[in-house]
Coordinates of C-alpha atoms and ligand atoms in Angstrom, one line a residue:
M181 CA 0.0 0.0 0.0
K182 CA 1.4 3.4 -0.9
N183 CA 1.3 6.4 1.5
I184 CA 1.7 9.5 -0.6
L185 CA 2.5 13.2 0.1
I186 CA 1.8 15.7 -2.6
I187 CA 3.6 19.0 -2.1
G188 CA 2.1 21.9 -4.0
A189 CA -1.3 20.1 -4.0
Q190 CA -3.4 23.1 -4.5
G191 CA -1.9 24.0 -7.9
Q192 CA -3.1 23.4 -11.4
I193 CA -1.7 19.8 -11.5
G194 CA -1.7 19.0 -7.8
S195 CA -5.4 19.7 -7.3
E196 CA -6.3 17.1 -9.9
L197 CA -3.5 14.6 -9.2
T198 CA -4.5 14.5 -5.5
C199 CA -8.0 13.4 -6.4
K200 CA -6.8 10.9 -8.9
L201 CA -4.3 9.3 -6.5
R202 CA -7.0 9.2 -3.7
K203 CA -9.3 7.3 -6.0
K204 CA -6.5 4.9 -6.8
Y205 CA -4.8 4.4 -3.4
G206 CA -7.6 5.4 -1.0
V207 CA -8.5 8.8 0.4
D208 CA -6.6 8.3 3.7
N209 CA -3.4 7.3 2.0
V210 CA -2.9 10.5 0.1
V211 CA -1.9 13.7 2.0
S212 CA -2.2 17.0 0.3
G213 CA 0.4 19.6 1.4
D214 CA 0.7 23.2 0.4
L215 CA 1.4 26.6 1.9
Y216 CA -2.2 27.1 2.9
P217 CA -5.0 24.8 4.1
P218 CA -7.4 23.8 1.3
P219 CA -10.5 25.9 1.0
R220 CA -13.4 24.6 3.1
G221 CA -15.7 22.5 0.9
S222 CA -13.0 21.9 -1.8
K223 CA -12.3 18.3 -2.8
L224 CA -8.8 18.5 -1.3
A225 CA -10.4 19.2 2.1
D226 CA -12.1 15.7 1.9
G227 CA -8.9 13.9 2.8
P228 CA -5.8 14.4 5.0
N229 CA -4.0 17.7 4.4
E230 CA -1.1 19.5 5.9
V231 CA 0.2 23.1 5.8
L232 CA 3.9 22.9 4.9
D233 CA 6.6 25.0 3.3
I234 CA 9.0 23.0 1.0
T235 CA 11.8 25.5 1.9
V236 CA 11.6 24.3 5.5
A237 CA 13.0 20.8 5.6
G238 CA 11.8 20.0 9.2
T239 CA 8.1 20.4 8.3
I240 CA 8.4 18.0 5.4
Y241 CA 10.2 15.5 7.6
Q242 CA 7.5 15.8 10.3
V243 CA 4.7 15.2 7.8
V244 CA 6.5 12.2 6.3
K245 CA 7.0 10.7 9.7
D246 CA 3.5 11.4 11.0
H247 CA 1.8 9.9 7.9
K248 CA 4.3 7.1 7.3
I249 CA 4.8 8.5 3.8
D250 CA 6.7 6.3 1.2
T251 CA 6.2 8.4 -1.9
I252 CA 6.5 12.2 -2.4
Y253 CA 5.1 14.0 -5.5
N254 CA 7.0 17.3 -5.4
L255 CA 4.9 19.8 -7.4
A256 CA 5.9 23.1 -5.6
A257 CA 7.4 25.6 -8.0
L258 CA 7.1 29.2 -9.3
L259 CA 6.2 28.9 -13.0
S260 CA 8.2 30.6 -15.7
A261 CA 6.6 34.1 -16.0
V262 CA 6.1 34.5 -12.2
A263 CA 9.7 33.2 -11.6
E264 CA 11.1 36.0 -13.8
Q265 CA 9.4 38.5 -11.4
R266 CA 10.7 36.7 -8.3
P267 CA 13.9 34.9 -9.3
Q268 CA 15.2 34.5 -5.7
D269 CA 11.9 32.9 -4.6
A270 CA 12.0 30.7 -7.7
W271 CA 15.4 29.4 -6.8
N272 CA 14.5 28.9 -3.1
V273 CA 11.4 26.9 -3.9
G274 CA 12.7 25.1 -7.0
V275 CA 16.2 24.2 -5.8
N276 CA 16.4 24.5 -2.0
G277 CA 12.9 22.9 -1.8
M278 CA 14.0 20.1 -4.1
Y279 CA 17.1 19.5 -2.0
N280 CA 15.0 19.4 1.2
V281 CA 12.7 16.8 -0.4
L282 CA 15.6 14.7 -1.5
E283 CA 17.3 14.8 1.9
V284 CA 14.0 13.8 3.6
A285 CA 13.6 11.0 1.0
R286 CA 17.1 9.8 1.5
E287 CA 16.6 9.6 5.3
T288 CA 13.2 8.0 5.2
K289 CA 13.5 5.9 2.0
C290 CA 10.7 7.6 0.1
A291 CA 10.4 7.5 -3.7
V292 CA 10.1 11.0 -5.3
F293 CA 8.3 12.3 -8.4
T294 CA 9.3 15.8 -9.7
P295 CA 8.1 17.4 -12.9
S296 CA 10.7 19.1 -15.0
S297 CA 9.5 21.2 -18.0
I298 CA 10.1 22.2 -21.6
G299 CA 11.5 25.2 -19.8
S300 CA 14.6 23.2 -19.0
F301 CA 15.7 23.8 -22.6
G302 CA 17.1 27.0 -24.0
P303 CA 18.0 28.9 -27.2
T304 CA 20.9 26.6 -28.2
T305 CA 18.7 23.5 -27.9
P306 CA 17.5 22.0 -31.3
M307 CA 14.0 23.4 -31.5
D308 CA 12.3 20.8 -33.7
N309 CA 11.9 17.2 -32.6
T310 CA 14.0 18.1 -29.5
P311 CA 16.0 15.0 -28.6
Q312 CA 15.8 13.4 -25.2
D313 CA 19.4 14.0 -24.5
T314 CA 20.6 17.3 -25.8
I315 CA 21.9 20.8 -25.0
Q316 CA 20.2 22.3 -21.9
R317 CA 21.4 25.9 -21.4
P318 CA 18.1 27.7 -20.4
T319 CA 18.1 31.5 -20.1
T320 CA 15.2 31.7 -17.6
I321 CA 15.5 31.2 -13.8
Y322 CA 12.7 28.7 -14.1
G323 CA 14.8 26.7 -16.6
V324 CA 17.9 27.0 -14.4
T325 CA 15.9 25.5 -11.4
K326 CA 14.5 22.7 -13.6
V327 CA 17.9 21.6 -15.0
T328 CA 19.3 21.8 -11.5
G329 CA 16.4 19.7 -10.2
E330 CA 16.9 17.0 -12.9
L331 CA 20.6 16.8 -12.0
L332 CA 20.0 16.7 -8.3
C333 CA 17.5 13.9 -8.7
D334 CA 19.9 11.9 -10.9
Y335 CA 22.6 12.4 -8.3
Y336 CA 20.4 11.2 -5.4
Y337 CA 19.5 8.1 -7.3
K338 CA 23.0 7.2 -8.3
R339 CA 24.7 8.2 -5.0
F340 CA 22.1 7.2 -2.4
G341 CA 19.7 4.9 -4.3
V342 CA 16.7 7.3 -3.8
D343 CA 14.0 6.2 -6.3
T344 CA 13.7 9.5 -8.1
R345 CA 11.6 9.9 -11.3
G346 CA 10.5 12.8 -13.4
L347 CA 9.0 14.1 -16.7
R348 CA 9.6 17.2 -18.8
Y349 CA 6.0 18.3 -19.1
P350 CA 4.9 20.7 -21.8
G351 CA 2.2 23.3 -21.2
I352 CA -0.6 21.6 -19.4
I353 CA -4.2 22.4 -20.4
S354 CA -7.0 21.9 -17.9
Y355 CA -10.4 23.2 -16.7
V356 CA -10.4 22.6 -12.9
T357 CA -7.7 24.9 -11.5
L358 CA -6.3 27.9 -13.4
P359 CA -2.6 27.8 -14.2
G360 CA -0.2 29.6 -11.9
G361 CA 1.7 32.1 -14.0
G362 CA 3.4 30.3 -16.8
T363 CA 4.2 31.1 -20.4
T364 CA 1.8 28.5 -21.8
D365 CA -1.2 29.7 -19.7
Y366 CA -2.7 31.3 -22.8
A367 CA -3.7 27.9 -24.0
V368 CA -6.1 27.6 -21.0
E369 CA -7.2 31.3 -20.8
I370 CA -8.3 31.2 -24.4
F371 CA -11.1 28.8 -23.6
Y372 CA -12.5 30.9 -20.7
E373 CA -12.4 34.1 -22.8
A374 CA -13.9 32.3 -25.8
I375 CA -16.8 31.1 -23.8
K376 CA -17.3 34.3 -21.8
H377 CA -16.7 36.9 -24.6
R378 CA -16.2 34.9 -27.8
K379 CA -12.9 36.7 -28.3
F380 CA -9.3 36.5 -26.9
V381 CA -6.3 38.8 -26.8
C382 CA -3.3 36.5 -27.1
P383 CA -0.1 37.3 -25.2
L384 CA 2.1 35.1 -27.5
P385 CA 2.7 35.9 -31.1
K386 CA 1.6 33.9 -34.2
G387 CA 4.2 31.3 -34.9
A388 CA 5.1 30.6 -31.2
F389 CA 4.9 26.8 -31.5
L390 CA 5.0 25.0 -28.1
D391 CA 4.4 21.4 -26.9
M392 CA 1.1 21.0 -25.0
M393 CA -0.8 18.2 -23.2
Y394 CA -4.3 17.7 -21.8
M395 CA -4.5 17.2 -18.0
A396 CA -5.9 13.7 -18.2
D397 CA -2.7 12.6 -20.0
A398 CA -0.4 14.5 -17.7
L399 CA -1.9 12.7 -14.7
D400 CA -1.6 9.3 -16.3
A401 CA 2.0 10.1 -17.3
A402 CA 3.0 10.8 -13.7
I403 CA 1.3 7.7 -12.2
D404 CA 2.4 5.4 -15.0
L405 CA 6.0 6.5 -14.6
M406 CA 5.9 6.0 -10.8
E407 CA 4.5 2.5 -11.4
A408 CA 6.9 1.6 -14.2
D409 CA 9.4 -1.3 -13.9
P410 CA 12.6 0.5 -12.6
A411 CA 14.8 -2.0 -14.5
K412 CA 13.5 -0.5 -17.8
L413 CA 14.1 3.2 -16.9
K414 CA 17.2 4.6 -18.4
H415 CA 16.1 8.3 -18.2
R416 CA 14.7 8.4 -14.7
N417 CA 14.3 12.1 -14.1
S418 CA 13.9 13.8 -17.3
F419 CA 11.6 12.0 -19.8
N420 CA 10.4 14.3 -22.7
V421 CA 6.6 13.8 -22.9
T422 CA 4.3 15.6 -25.3
A423 CA 0.9 15.1 -26.9
M424 CA 0.5 18.0 -29.4
S425 CA 2.3 21.1 -30.7
F426 CA 0.6 24.2 -31.9
D427 CA 0.9 28.0 -32.2
P428 CA -1.9 30.4 -31.1
E429 CA -3.3 30.6 -34.6
I430 CA -3.8 26.8 -34.9
L431 CA -5.5 26.7 -31.5
A432 CA -7.8 29.6 -32.4
N433 CA -8.7 27.9 -35.7
E434 CA -9.6 24.7 -33.9
I435 CA -11.9 26.6 -31.5
K436 CA -13.5 28.3 -34.5
K437 CA -14.6 24.9 -35.8
H438 CA -17.0 24.8 -32.8
M439 CA -17.6 28.6 -32.5
P440 CA -17.3 30.2 -36.0
D441 CA -17.7 33.8 -34.6
F442 CA -14.7 33.4 -32.2
E443 CA -12.1 36.1 -32.8
M444 CA -8.5 36.3 -31.6
T445 CA -6.2 39.4 -31.7
Y446 CA -2.7 39.8 -30.4
D447 CA -1.2 42.0 -27.6
V448 CA 2.1 40.3 -27.2
D449 CA 3.7 40.2 -23.8
P450 CA 7.5 40.7 -24.5
V451 CA 8.5 38.6 -21.4
K452 CA 6.4 35.6 -22.4
E453 CA 7.4 36.0 -26.1
A454 CA 11.1 36.0 -25.2
I455 CA 10.6 32.9 -22.9
A456 CA 8.6 31.0 -25.5
A457 CA 11.2 31.8 -28.2
T458 CA 13.8 29.8 -26.3
W459 CA 11.6 26.7 -25.8
P460 CA 11.2 23.8 -28.2
N461 CA 8.6 23.8 -31.0
S462 CA 8.1 20.1 -30.5
M463 CA 9.9 17.4 -28.5
D464 CA 10.9 13.8 -29.3
D465 CA 9.3 11.7 -26.6
S466 CA 10.3 8.3 -28.0
A467 CA 12.4 7.4 -24.9
A468 CA 9.2 7.7 -22.7
R469 CA 7.3 5.6 -25.2
E470 CA 10.0 2.9 -25.3
E471 CA 10.9 2.8 -21.6
W472 CA 7.5 2.9 -19.9
G473 CA 4.9 2.9 -22.6
W474 CA 3.9 6.6 -22.8
N475 CA 1.0 7.0 -25.2
P476 CA -1.2 10.1 -24.8
K477 CA -4.9 9.9 -25.6
F478 CA -5.8 13.5 -26.3
E479 CA -4.7 15.4 -29.4
L480 CA -5.7 18.9 -30.4
P481 CA -9.2 18.1 -31.7
E482 CA -10.2 16.0 -28.7
M483 CA -8.7 18.4 -26.2
T484 CA -10.4 21.4 -27.7
A485 CA -13.9 19.7 -27.8
D486 CA -13.5 18.6 -24.2
M487 CA -12.2 21.9 -22.9
L488 CA -15.1 23.8 -24.6
E489 CA -17.6 21.5 -23.1
K490 CA -16.1 21.4 -19.6
V491 CA -15.4 25.2 -19.3
S492 CA -18.8 26.0 -20.6
E493 CA -20.4 23.7 -18.0
K494 CA -18.2 25.2 -15.3
L495 CA -19.1 28.8 -16.2
G496 CA -22.7 27.9 -16.9
I497 CA -22.5 29.6 -20.3
A498 CA -23.6 27.7 -23.4
Y499 CA -21.1 28.1 -26.3
K500 CA -23.1 26.7 -29.2
Ligands
NAD628 P1 1.1 25.8 -9.8 O1 1.8 27.1 -9.8 O2 -0.3 25.8 -10.3 O3 1.1 25.2 -8.3 C1 2.3 25.2 -7.5 C2 1.8 24.9 -6.1 O4 3.0 25.0 -5.3 C3 0.9 26.0 -5.6 O5 -0.3 25.5 -5.0 C4 1.7 26.8 -4.5 O6 1.0 27.3 -3.4 C5 2.7 25.6 -4.1 N1 3.9 26.2 -3.5 C6 4.6 27.3 -3.9 N2 5.6 27.5 -3.0 C7 5.5 26.5 -2.1 C8 6.3 26.3 -0.9 N3 7.3 27.1 -0.5 N4 5.9 25.2 -0.2 C9 4.9 24.4 -0.5 N5 4.1 24.6 -1.6 C10 4.4 25.7 -2.4 O7 2.0 24.8 -10.6 P2 1.5 23.5 -11.5 O8 1.2 24.0 -12.8 O9 0.6 22.7 -10.7 O10 2.9 22.8 -11.6 C11 3.3 21.7 -10.8 C12 4.7 21.3 -11.2 O11 4.7 20.9 -12.6 C13 5.8 22.4 -11.1 O12 7.0 21.8 -10.8 C14 5.9 22.9 -12.5 O13 7.1 23.5 -12.8 C15 5.6 21.6 -13.3 N6 5.2 21.9 -14.7 C16 3.9 22.4 -14.9 C17 3.5 22.7 -16.1 C18 2.1 23.3 -16.4 O14 1.9 23.7 -17.6 N7 1.3 23.4 -15.4 C19 4.3 22.4 -17.2 C20 5.6 21.9 -17.0 C21 6.0 21.6 -15.7
AKB629 C1 5.2 27.5 -17.8 O1 4.7 28.0 -18.9 O2 6.0 28.0 -17.1 C2 4.8 26.1 -17.5 C3 5.7 25.1 -18.1 C4 5.6 24.7 -19.5 O3 6.7 24.7 -17.5 N1 3.4 25.9 -18.0

């Protein structure tokens, strides 16, 4: 039986991963942890939860001991755009927090899942079909924390035998919790604006191709990797995973298939534009497919149809 702690459980991914893991392993076996208690009445409040700060090692250790935790999902981070505004905090959470989790895992023999990102690549990385093993010289603080995290996790596996695993997620698209300040957030915001106002002002320029993935696939990827046969994993902490690649124009045209009067204009945010320009257009995820059977279910048409339906239901606004 697994006893799981999710750090950063109230975020875009954590809020859904916690519920999925509770369904799989039992509500009492999955503890949600974040800086604040979950809002009363929220799904996260239905199970065990702890207020904890990843930058304070002692609090993680205490929660792990109290709940006999054997697996930690470390989702705490400042996403790329926010991290550029608060680089010191981004380092503290992303790197010092990661180090704290690994030290606690070493002492208590926990397994650790940590997402890396397309943000771990940089302007000198090959942009198309970005290889699994390639140049990683990111120019954002977010990317610097992600590469450092990948390396630290590799080190703790090799040096201390900690069962560390991780994925390089692309932009994640979902309808439950809004994204927390990244460069790919536009691919979520566009659905809310389309349904509320039938138009969207896009902060990324035409031609800004980025990898993306629907939340259902992102959750499966994390769980499948953590359940994979360790003997088959050659790239433990840094699997490229992707499900689709598009630029804003392609996404807008897909939405127009369901909502012909939808209109998109551009007001480009120079910070996000500069970040996106250094990230891959599309990644090669063949290592994940070969080593643990990665196989996403949602491509652009399925994701778009489902997002329109779910966001419209959530907002109580019909879109057809
Ligand atoms: P998010 O910003 O939505 O959530 C992060 C959570 O971490 C928040 O609930 C926040 O309160 C919590 N947190 C921040 N500082 C903390 C601290 N000191 N101690 C404890 N908790 C703290 O992020 P997300 O989108 O859910 O991303 C989760 C992970 O996946 C991150 O590592 C992120 O870099 C990675 N990732 C996300 C995406 C994406 O598109 N969402 C893509 C690639 C990688
Ligand atoms: C961001 O845009 O910062 C994240 C990511 C791709 O890591 N969504």
